[in-house]
XYZ file of C-alpha atoms in Angstrom:
566
model
C 6.075 -2.307 -172.113
C 6.556 -1.256 -168.498
C 7.579 2.262 -169.590
C 4.373 2.677 -171.572
C 2.324 1.478 -168.642
C 3.927 3.938 -166.252
C 3.043 6.771 -168.564
C -0.581 5.657 -168.595
C -0.833 4.917 -164.889
C -2.075 8.382 -163.826
C -5.011 7.913 -166.205
C -6.143 4.866 -164.266
C -5.835 5.706 -160.621
C -7.260 8.340 -158.380
C -9.364 8.547 -155.231
C -13.040 8.070 -156.159
C -15.716 10.379 -154.865
C -17.139 7.863 -152.380
C -14.341 5.325 -151.925
C -14.411 3.171 -148.856
C -11.812 4.701 -146.550
C -10.568 1.373 -145.200
C -9.722 -0.032 -148.644
C -6.275 0.486 -150.210
C -6.444 3.156 -152.886
C -3.028 2.725 -154.504
C -2.327 -0.986 -154.146
C -3.865 -2.330 -157.360
C -2.924 -1.074 -160.812
C -4.809 -1.452 -164.060
C -4.751 -4.921 -165.637
C -4.550 -3.381 -169.120
C -2.249 -0.880 -170.808
C -5.131 1.211 -172.108
C -7.455 3.672 -170.331
C -10.379 2.025 -168.576
C -13.607 2.095 -170.567
C -16.241 -0.245 -169.183
C -18.951 -2.282 -170.845
C -20.093 -3.709 -167.508
C -19.968 -2.504 -163.912
C -19.905 -4.263 -160.555
C -23.158 -5.815 -159.277
C -24.863 -4.993 -162.553
C -28.115 -6.922 -162.917
C -27.586 -10.041 -165.029
C -29.576 -13.224 -165.632
C -29.847 -15.054 -162.302
C -26.860 -13.227 -160.768
C -25.191 -9.946 -159.967
C -22.137 -9.167 -162.093
C -19.088 -9.866 -159.946
C -16.547 -7.515 -161.513
C -15.771 -4.973 -164.209
C -15.981 -5.721 -167.925
C -13.213 -3.690 -169.539
C -13.424 -2.912 -173.239
C -10.527 -4.083 -175.422
C -11.371 -2.122 -178.596
C -13.323 -5.166 -179.924
C -10.005 -7.005 -180.244
C -8.380 -9.993 -178.571
C -4.714 -10.379 -177.703
C -4.105 -7.277 -175.564
C -1.545 -7.678 -172.782
C -3.126 -8.507 -169.421
C -0.987 -7.491 -166.442
C -0.933 -8.603 -162.822
C -2.674 -5.872 -160.855
C -0.361 -6.417 -157.864
C 2.360 -8.809 -156.758
C 1.391 -12.260 -155.567
C 1.121 -15.731 -157.023
C -1.230 -17.563 -159.381
C -3.426 -19.496 -156.956
C -5.948 -20.926 -159.394
C -6.235 -21.567 -163.113
C -9.509 -22.700 -164.599
C -10.171 -23.523 -168.240
C -13.726 -24.300 -169.311
C -15.868 -24.173 -172.421
C -18.464 -22.014 -170.691
C -18.562 -19.411 -167.910
C -15.263 -17.591 -167.470
C -13.551 -19.580 -170.227
C -9.829 -19.249 -169.554
C -9.390 -17.598 -166.159
C -6.530 -16.736 -163.795
C -6.712 -16.026 -160.063
C -3.874 -14.214 -158.280
C -3.549 -14.296 -154.501
C -1.991 -11.121 -153.048
C -0.098 -10.652 -149.766
C -2.757 -8.248 -148.427
C -5.406 -10.986 -148.477
C -7.240 -9.978 -151.663
C -7.523 -12.032 -154.849
C -7.765 -10.633 -158.369
C -9.481 -12.521 -161.174
C -8.869 -12.196 -164.929
C -11.386 -13.983 -167.173
C -12.390 -14.686 -170.798
C -8.700 -14.812 -171.710
C -7.373 -15.835 -175.104
C -4.125 -17.297 -173.880
C -1.845 -17.281 -170.840
C 1.686 -15.873 -170.694
C 4.396 -18.376 -171.778
C 5.276 -19.681 -168.290
C 1.628 -20.070 -167.240
C 0.673 -21.492 -170.637
C 3.389 -24.152 -170.352
C 2.209 -25.001 -166.826
C -1.444 -25.462 -167.767
C -0.664 -27.265 -171.044
C 1.275 -29.868 -169.048
C -1.774 -30.395 -166.844
C -4.147 -30.612 -169.815
C -2.031 -33.205 -171.584
C -1.585 -35.219 -168.388
C -5.373 -35.298 -167.926
C -6.044 -35.440 -171.679
C -8.689 -32.755 -171.225
C -9.125 -29.169 -172.357
C -11.272 -28.354 -169.328
C -9.111 -28.341 -166.191
C -8.896 -26.573 -162.856
C -5.707 -26.425 -160.778
C -4.551 -24.661 -157.618
C -0.790 -23.980 -157.846
C 1.273 -23.604 -154.691
C 2.604 -20.191 -153.687
C 6.092 -20.938 -155.002
C 5.083 -22.329 -158.398
C 3.876 -19.262 -160.337
C 4.863 -16.047 -158.500
C 4.139 -12.758 -160.269
C 5.202 -9.155 -159.805
C 2.983 -6.119 -160.235
C 2.455 -5.211 -163.907
C 3.933 -8.520 -165.074
C 2.430 -9.978 -168.248
C 0.187 -12.877 -167.208
C -2.141 -13.398 -170.178
C -3.713 -11.978 -173.322
C -7.282 -10.692 -173.454
C -9.828 -12.759 -175.304
C -13.424 -13.849 -175.785
C -13.418 -17.342 -174.275
C -16.209 -19.015 -172.356
C -19.570 -17.289 -172.077
C -18.263 -13.904 -173.192
C -20.545 -12.010 -175.563
C -17.654 -10.145 -177.205
C -13.946 -9.419 -176.687
C -13.263 -7.874 -173.260
C -11.468 -8.484 -169.984
C -13.534 -9.463 -166.956
C -11.669 -8.237 -163.847
C -12.526 -8.882 -160.197
C -11.226 -8.151 -156.727
C -12.291 -10.587 -154.006
C -11.758 -10.358 -150.261
C -10.316 -13.061 -147.992
C -13.714 -14.763 -147.829
C -13.833 -14.920 -151.673
C -16.628 -12.340 -151.809
C -16.411 -10.063 -154.870
C -15.994 -6.355 -154.151
C -16.468 -3.298 -156.350
C -13.032 -2.674 -157.930
C -13.879 1.023 -158.308
C -13.711 1.306 -154.517
C -9.978 0.551 -154.769
C -9.007 3.692 -156.662
C -9.503 2.861 -160.324
C -10.511 5.837 -162.393
C -13.346 5.900 -164.875
C -14.906 8.827 -166.689
C -18.587 9.314 -165.927
C -20.237 12.708 -166.228
C -23.842 11.630 -166.700
C -26.669 11.213 -164.227
C -28.205 7.730 -163.933
C -31.113 7.299 -166.309
C -34.540 6.596 -164.807
C -36.521 4.339 -167.133
C -39.545 3.669 -164.935
C -41.084 3.848 -161.462
C -43.564 1.229 -160.261
C -45.888 0.816 -157.278
C -46.837 -2.513 -155.672
C -49.918 -2.461 -153.380
C -49.543 -4.990 -150.548
C -52.638 -6.786 -149.246
C -56.113 -6.705 -150.716
C -57.105 -3.433 -149.010
C -54.219 -1.450 -150.506
C -54.618 0.293 -153.823
C -53.093 2.701 -156.324
C -55.762 4.595 -158.224
C -58.307 1.969 -157.077
C -56.171 -0.917 -158.364
C -54.532 -3.648 -156.296
C -52.156 -4.664 -159.090
C -48.692 -3.346 -159.932
C -48.916 0.126 -161.468
C -46.368 1.946 -163.620
C -46.181 5.671 -162.941
C -45.585 8.309 -165.566
C -42.152 9.830 -164.896
C -41.563 13.458 -165.882
C -37.918 14.564 -166.337
C -37.169 18.049 -164.943
C -33.529 18.252 -166.038
C -30.194 17.968 -164.247
C -31.036 14.502 -162.921
C -34.332 15.513 -161.323
C -37.630 13.741 -161.972
C -41.170 13.811 -160.644
C -43.938 11.307 -161.125
C -47.600 11.986 -161.742
C -49.819 12.421 -158.697
C -51.831 9.349 -157.750
C -54.336 8.305 -155.125
C -53.392 5.456 -152.836
C -54.030 3.810 -149.525
C -52.480 1.049 -147.413
C -49.051 -0.532 -147.622
C -47.143 0.261 -150.794
C -43.839 -0.947 -152.176
C -41.988 0.861 -154.940
C -39.654 -0.246 -157.705
C -37.328 1.553 -160.073
C -35.868 0.698 -163.456
C -32.568 2.550 -163.716
C -29.234 2.312 -165.542
C -26.051 4.331 -165.684
C -24.191 5.521 -168.770
C -20.412 6.013 -168.614
C -18.388 8.282 -170.869
C -17.100 6.886 -174.191
C -19.495 3.890 -174.166
C -23.171 3.352 -175.025
C -23.647 0.421 -172.622
C -26.395 0.445 -170.023
C -24.533 -0.178 -166.760
C -25.527 -0.763 -163.165
C -25.718 2.005 -160.571
C -23.747 2.325 -157.310
C -26.352 3.215 -154.713
C -30.127 3.666 -154.283
C -31.735 5.411 -151.302
C -35.400 5.907 -150.491
C -37.221 8.064 -147.959
C -40.731 9.248 -147.160
C -41.432 12.726 -145.799
C -37.705 13.035 -145.087
C -37.424 9.773 -143.113
C -35.026 7.107 -144.433
C -36.595 3.847 -145.578
C -34.011 1.823 -147.474
C -30.465 1.955 -148.843
C -28.978 -0.381 -151.443
C -25.186 -0.344 -151.840
C -23.604 -2.186 -154.760
C -20.191 -2.576 -153.135
C -19.872 -6.221 -152.119
C -21.850 -9.452 -152.084
C -21.247 -13.167 -151.693
C -21.692 -15.679 -154.481
C -24.025 -17.698 -152.247
C -26.566 -14.852 -152.264
C -26.226 -13.793 -155.902
C -29.195 -15.807 -157.201
C -31.472 -13.864 -154.843
C -31.381 -11.240 -157.572
C -34.524 -13.018 -158.773
C -36.242 -11.986 -155.551
C -34.764 -8.495 -155.689
C -36.134 -7.702 -159.144
C -39.700 -7.945 -160.426
C -38.983 -11.264 -162.122
C -42.311 -11.639 -163.888
C -42.039 -8.149 -165.366
C -38.510 -8.914 -166.569
C -39.571 -12.158 -168.268
C -42.480 -10.458 -170.018
C -40.990 -7.032 -170.781
C -37.196 -7.693 -170.743
C -36.721 -4.816 -168.302
C -35.364 -5.264 -164.772
C -37.222 -3.370 -162.066
C -35.409 -3.252 -158.713
C -37.773 -3.608 -155.790
C -37.269 -0.904 -153.184
C -38.786 -3.028 -150.432
C -37.544 -6.189 -148.762
C -39.820 -9.204 -148.980
C -39.551 -12.486 -147.117
C -36.877 -14.835 -148.480
C -34.645 -11.946 -149.517
C -31.430 -12.076 -147.448
C -29.370 -9.803 -149.724
C -26.599 -8.085 -147.764
C -26.555 -5.128 -150.173
C -29.881 -3.947 -148.669
C -30.250 -1.910 -145.479
C -33.729 -1.019 -144.214
C -34.571 1.592 -141.577
C -38.161 0.625 -140.854
C -41.122 -1.107 -142.451
C -38.702 -3.013 -144.743
C -38.837 -0.152 -147.239
C -42.632 -0.098 -147.474
C -44.718 3.073 -147.226
C -47.826 2.861 -145.059
C -50.320 5.369 -146.488
C -52.965 6.336 -143.939
C -56.272 8.160 -144.318
C -56.275 11.966 -144.695
C -52.469 12.283 -144.969
C -50.316 13.089 -147.981
C -46.846 11.682 -148.571
C -43.728 12.634 -150.507
C -41.724 9.559 -151.412
C -38.190 10.100 -152.764
C -35.857 7.812 -154.685
C -32.207 8.856 -154.968
C -29.983 6.972 -157.434
C -26.197 7.494 -157.565
C -23.413 6.231 -159.774
C -19.868 5.671 -158.523
C -18.740 9.185 -159.432
C -21.523 10.715 -157.332
C -23.772 11.784 -160.194
C -27.263 11.672 -158.713
C -30.775 11.337 -160.069
C -33.667 12.139 -157.740
C -37.291 11.130 -158.257
C -40.058 12.789 -156.249
C -43.224 10.722 -155.893
C -46.225 12.650 -154.498
C -48.892 10.391 -152.940
C -52.455 11.537 -152.222
C -54.205 9.451 -149.577
C -57.707 8.262 -150.451
C -59.694 5.252 -149.283
C -62.128 3.129 -151.214
C -64.238 0.146 -150.269
C -62.978 -3.310 -151.237
C -65.687 -3.541 -153.884
C -64.366 -0.378 -155.569
C -60.799 -1.744 -155.904
C -59.735 -3.856 -158.873
C -58.301 -7.005 -157.216
C -55.238 -9.019 -158.151
C -56.013 -11.852 -160.501
C -55.138 -15.165 -158.846
C -55.386 -18.298 -160.974
C -56.095 -21.012 -158.403
C -55.266 -24.597 -159.390
C -55.251 -28.025 -157.770
C -51.499 -27.670 -157.188
C -50.667 -25.333 -154.318
C -47.028 -25.098 -153.236
C -45.687 -23.439 -150.104
C -42.249 -21.846 -150.228
C -41.342 -23.212 -146.820
C -42.233 -26.823 -147.553
C -41.094 -29.488 -149.983
C -43.842 -30.834 -152.205
C -44.273 -33.630 -154.744
C -46.841 -34.165 -157.495
C -47.663 -37.122 -159.755
C -49.357 -36.608 -163.092
C -50.001 -39.612 -165.398
C -46.489 -40.858 -166.127
C -44.668 -37.841 -164.709
C -43.497 -36.925 -161.227
C -42.418 -33.523 -159.934
C -40.494 -32.674 -156.778
C -39.995 -29.091 -155.594
C -37.741 -28.814 -152.515
C -38.211 -26.503 -149.563
C -36.941 -23.013 -150.385
C -37.151 -23.440 -154.153
C -40.023 -20.944 -154.365
C -39.702 -17.453 -152.942
C -43.373 -17.323 -152.023
C -46.440 -19.594 -151.903
C -48.002 -20.136 -155.302
C -50.680 -21.989 -157.220
C -48.888 -23.958 -159.930
C -50.210 -24.669 -163.395
C -49.253 -28.312 -163.980
C -50.738 -30.321 -166.788
C -49.863 -32.997 -169.287
C -49.255 -31.388 -172.657
C -49.051 -33.786 -175.587
C -45.959 -35.960 -175.080
C -44.645 -33.677 -172.361
C -45.504 -32.028 -169.089
C -46.123 -28.361 -168.500
C -44.794 -27.325 -165.098
C -46.097 -23.820 -164.444
C -44.718 -20.678 -166.177
C -41.137 -19.457 -166.554
C -42.226 -16.032 -165.287
C -42.058 -17.495 -161.763
C -38.467 -17.844 -160.500
C -36.994 -20.899 -158.788
C -34.124 -20.562 -156.333
C -33.316 -24.266 -156.152
C -33.560 -27.092 -158.630
C -36.823 -28.949 -158.985
C -36.816 -32.509 -160.338
C -39.078 -33.726 -163.134
C -39.292 -37.485 -163.718
C -40.509 -39.319 -166.835
C -41.769 -42.892 -166.984
C -40.020 -44.518 -169.983
C -41.163 -48.100 -169.374
C -43.020 -48.087 -172.706
C -39.746 -47.660 -174.604
C -37.322 -50.460 -175.436
C -33.905 -50.463 -173.803
C -32.311 -49.635 -177.173
C -34.676 -46.727 -177.839
C -33.924 -45.249 -174.422
C -30.283 -44.812 -175.402
C -31.258 -42.054 -177.817
C -33.957 -40.456 -175.687
C -33.428 -37.219 -173.792
C -35.474 -34.545 -172.075
C -35.871 -31.197 -173.786
C -37.244 -27.903 -172.563
C -39.783 -26.640 -175.085
C -40.197 -22.971 -175.929
C -43.496 -21.291 -176.678
C -42.610 -21.350 -180.380
C -41.823 -25.089 -180.408
C -38.035 -25.126 -180.247
C -36.473 -27.907 -178.163
C -33.403 -27.368 -175.957
C -31.465 -30.283 -174.525
C -31.452 -30.595 -170.725
C -28.966 -32.827 -168.876
C -30.888 -36.075 -168.498
C -30.310 -38.605 -165.716
C -31.234 -42.112 -166.845
C -32.001 -44.934 -164.431
C -33.993 -47.994 -165.430
C -37.578 -46.984 -166.310
C -37.238 -43.385 -165.135
C -35.513 -40.458 -166.779
C -35.244 -37.208 -164.836
C -33.941 -33.678 -165.097
C -32.963 -31.185 -162.423
C -33.789 -27.624 -163.407
C -34.350 -24.111 -162.054
C -36.687 -23.138 -164.865
C -40.444 -23.711 -164.967
C -41.929 -24.541 -168.357
C -42.792 -27.418 -170.667
C -40.535 -30.498 -170.785
C -40.797 -33.325 -173.254
C -39.066 -36.572 -174.203
C -37.228 -36.339 -177.526
C -35.076 -38.672 -179.586
C -31.700 -38.028 -181.197
C -30.325 -40.687 -183.544
C -28.020 -38.453 -185.595
C -24.364 -37.995 -184.782
C -22.541 -34.642 -184.762
C -21.393 -33.039 -187.990
C -17.645 -32.541 -188.538
C -16.501 -30.053 -191.176
C -12.789 -29.469 -191.869
C -11.904 -25.800 -192.261
C -8.228 -25.803 -193.257
C -7.691 -29.546 -193.592
C -7.632 -31.406 -196.905
C -6.658 -35.014 -197.419
C -2.918 -35.501 -198.139
C -2.318 -31.749 -197.841
C 1.020 -30.286 -196.761
C 0.399 -28.130 -193.659
C 3.920 -26.918 -192.869
C 2.889 -23.265 -193.147
C -0.193 -23.606 -190.938
C -0.174 -22.676 -187.257
C -3.491 -24.343 -186.482
C -5.615 -27.314 -187.411
C -9.249 -26.123 -187.530
C -12.554 -27.985 -187.673
C -16.166 -27.015 -187.212
C -18.259 -29.375 -185.093
C -22.039 -29.112 -184.731
C -24.936 -31.063 -183.265
C -28.437 -29.820 -183.945
C -30.417 -31.595 -181.223
C -28.402 -32.410 -178.096
C -25.255 -30.311 -178.585
C -21.639 -31.396 -178.377
C -21.050 -33.716 -175.440
C -17.360 -34.484 -175.914
C -14.516 -34.923 -178.353
C -11.112 -36.551 -178.600
C -8.392 -36.216 -181.217
C -5.155 -38.077 -181.884
C -2.338 -37.748 -184.372
C -0.436 -40.955 -185.033
C -2.161 -42.407 -181.998
C -1.024 -39.634 -179.646
C -3.559 -37.444 -177.860
C -3.660 -33.830 -179.055
C -5.323 -30.984 -177.200
C -8.070 -29.285 -179.188
C -9.807 -26.131 -177.940
C -13.556 -25.922 -178.473
C -15.494 -22.637 -178.718
C -19.217 -23.399 -178.552
C -20.109 -19.870 -179.748
C -18.432 -20.405 -183.124
C -18.486 -24.253 -183.229
C -14.730 -24.139 -183.852
C -12.366 -26.868 -182.714
C -8.685 -25.904 -182.938
C -5.342 -27.656 -182.416
C -2.256 -25.438 -182.194
C 0.847 -26.940 -183.812
C 3.020 -25.066 -181.294
C 2.147 -27.829 -178.813
C 4.873 -29.727 -180.681
C 3.269 -33.144 -180.502
C 3.970 -33.958 -184.142
C 7.409 -35.380 -184.988
C 6.694 -37.274 -188.216
C 6.265 -35.946 -191.736
C 3.243 -38.102 -192.566
C 0.513 -37.806 -189.956
C -2.679 -39.770 -189.345
C -5.425 -37.666 -187.750
C -8.403 -39.194 -185.955
C -11.159 -37.025 -184.485
C -14.147 -38.465 -182.589
C -17.027 -36.173 -181.596
C -19.970 -37.198 -179.400
C -23.304 -35.582 -178.674
C -25.063 -35.669 -175.313
C -26.902 -38.940 -175.895
C -23.809 -40.785 -177.081
C -24.116 -40.592 -180.867
C -20.640 -40.279 -182.323
C -19.016 -39.235 -185.562
C -15.445 -40.055 -186.551
C -13.240 -38.140 -188.971
C -9.976 -39.643 -190.215
C -7.426 -38.239 -192.595
C -3.771 -37.849 -193.476
C -1.687 -34.704 -193.783
C 1.988 -33.897 -194.158
C 4.098 -31.466 -192.190
C 7.818 -30.680 -192.316
C 9.406 -30.372 -188.874
């Protein structure tokens, strides 16, 4: 194994075009024994966060060897149904930490360590922080096998490098080689007039410009007339060699008439600032069009450290009788560059000649810098200070059996609380009640519901309609390879399918002959699996009992007998 890796090593490592000079370029080696082909890049724009590492393709397979990228020790192991799934963290002597996520299984020594913890806690989901002397590793040592666990959308390895402050950094800055010979793709350029006197072609609303490709990464937009303070936005992705995925870019620069305005570097960020992506992008446009436009201007309540401004916070101030040439330069990690020229013709119009922004005023006005509470006929709403990025009129109204709290095209940075008066329900009925978020097409999605006396509440970062629902049906348990009184000596696994239509799976517990067994649950496939290699079973005749609960406490029990020769 090591010999094969050494042969492949030159394919992985080299000095990148724009590597940070103060970062080690030959310290970390590839975590896989195959050439690096990426499905996701660092700081790529994702839902509510920037991507914190590289997603490395594993040929649509699970079970590939995952190797320690450098010597150190396993400092953290986390196993969860969602998020990173099965994840390992290795602390290195130089102060950095590498992260390996969505794993299928750990190496034998690590697997034995975490299995002992899981059985002691009688829980699949665990998080532990081993001491430095418990699980030491050497560079290129087998630590795990690649998988598809947690929130992964397909088999791959998620790989991160974090600094001493636990901030994720772009792994490509550490000398990993990727093949990328294409210019970033420009999908759209947008203009945002600021203030009622500003306009683009006599319009105060966001305008999309027609982008004309000139070849070799060069673009120009259509001419347009404008006046006042303007902000720009760009929709852009990068394509790497050998993969069709739309990836994030490495750097964006803007200038006007040759003077620098803004620079965005996707090299490092902190997890505490990651949700500000919803301020960085045109959130409403994304929710309506499913396309992320990156704002090339810095608004209030946007503290992102990836942004550097050189004046006017990235805005262009178009004055009377002057023309402007605005330039956007987009680079990928390999230095491939796309340049967009935006010619601006200055022209003024009276306020009456400009199409204004449409503002739907309501009785509910919320300021971003203040906490605010509303009461509405059996419902109460609390929005804390800093939850909104900007002041807004909110559309709040009772809607049938629920409450509509504004529109999901407006982002929330912090949780708001929505309370429901349930005094009209009996104590018994309340046991099966829960709060659901309703979609525009009528589907109901369970939301974690806090129940106290006559008030149920939810804490959520999503505007929309919320409604009380009832769930009186327990989960469904379907055996996959189990049959009553069957001999299972040749089986490696005991597999069930568990489902709950309304409130999802809330918990489960299984025993064989009264002893707890560890079952692994994958919510994406509804599969619940026990691996016989855990060696819990000693008897030939075995009594299985499986209890599954949903999120309001309804339970279903499955019992059966099987035989197994030991």
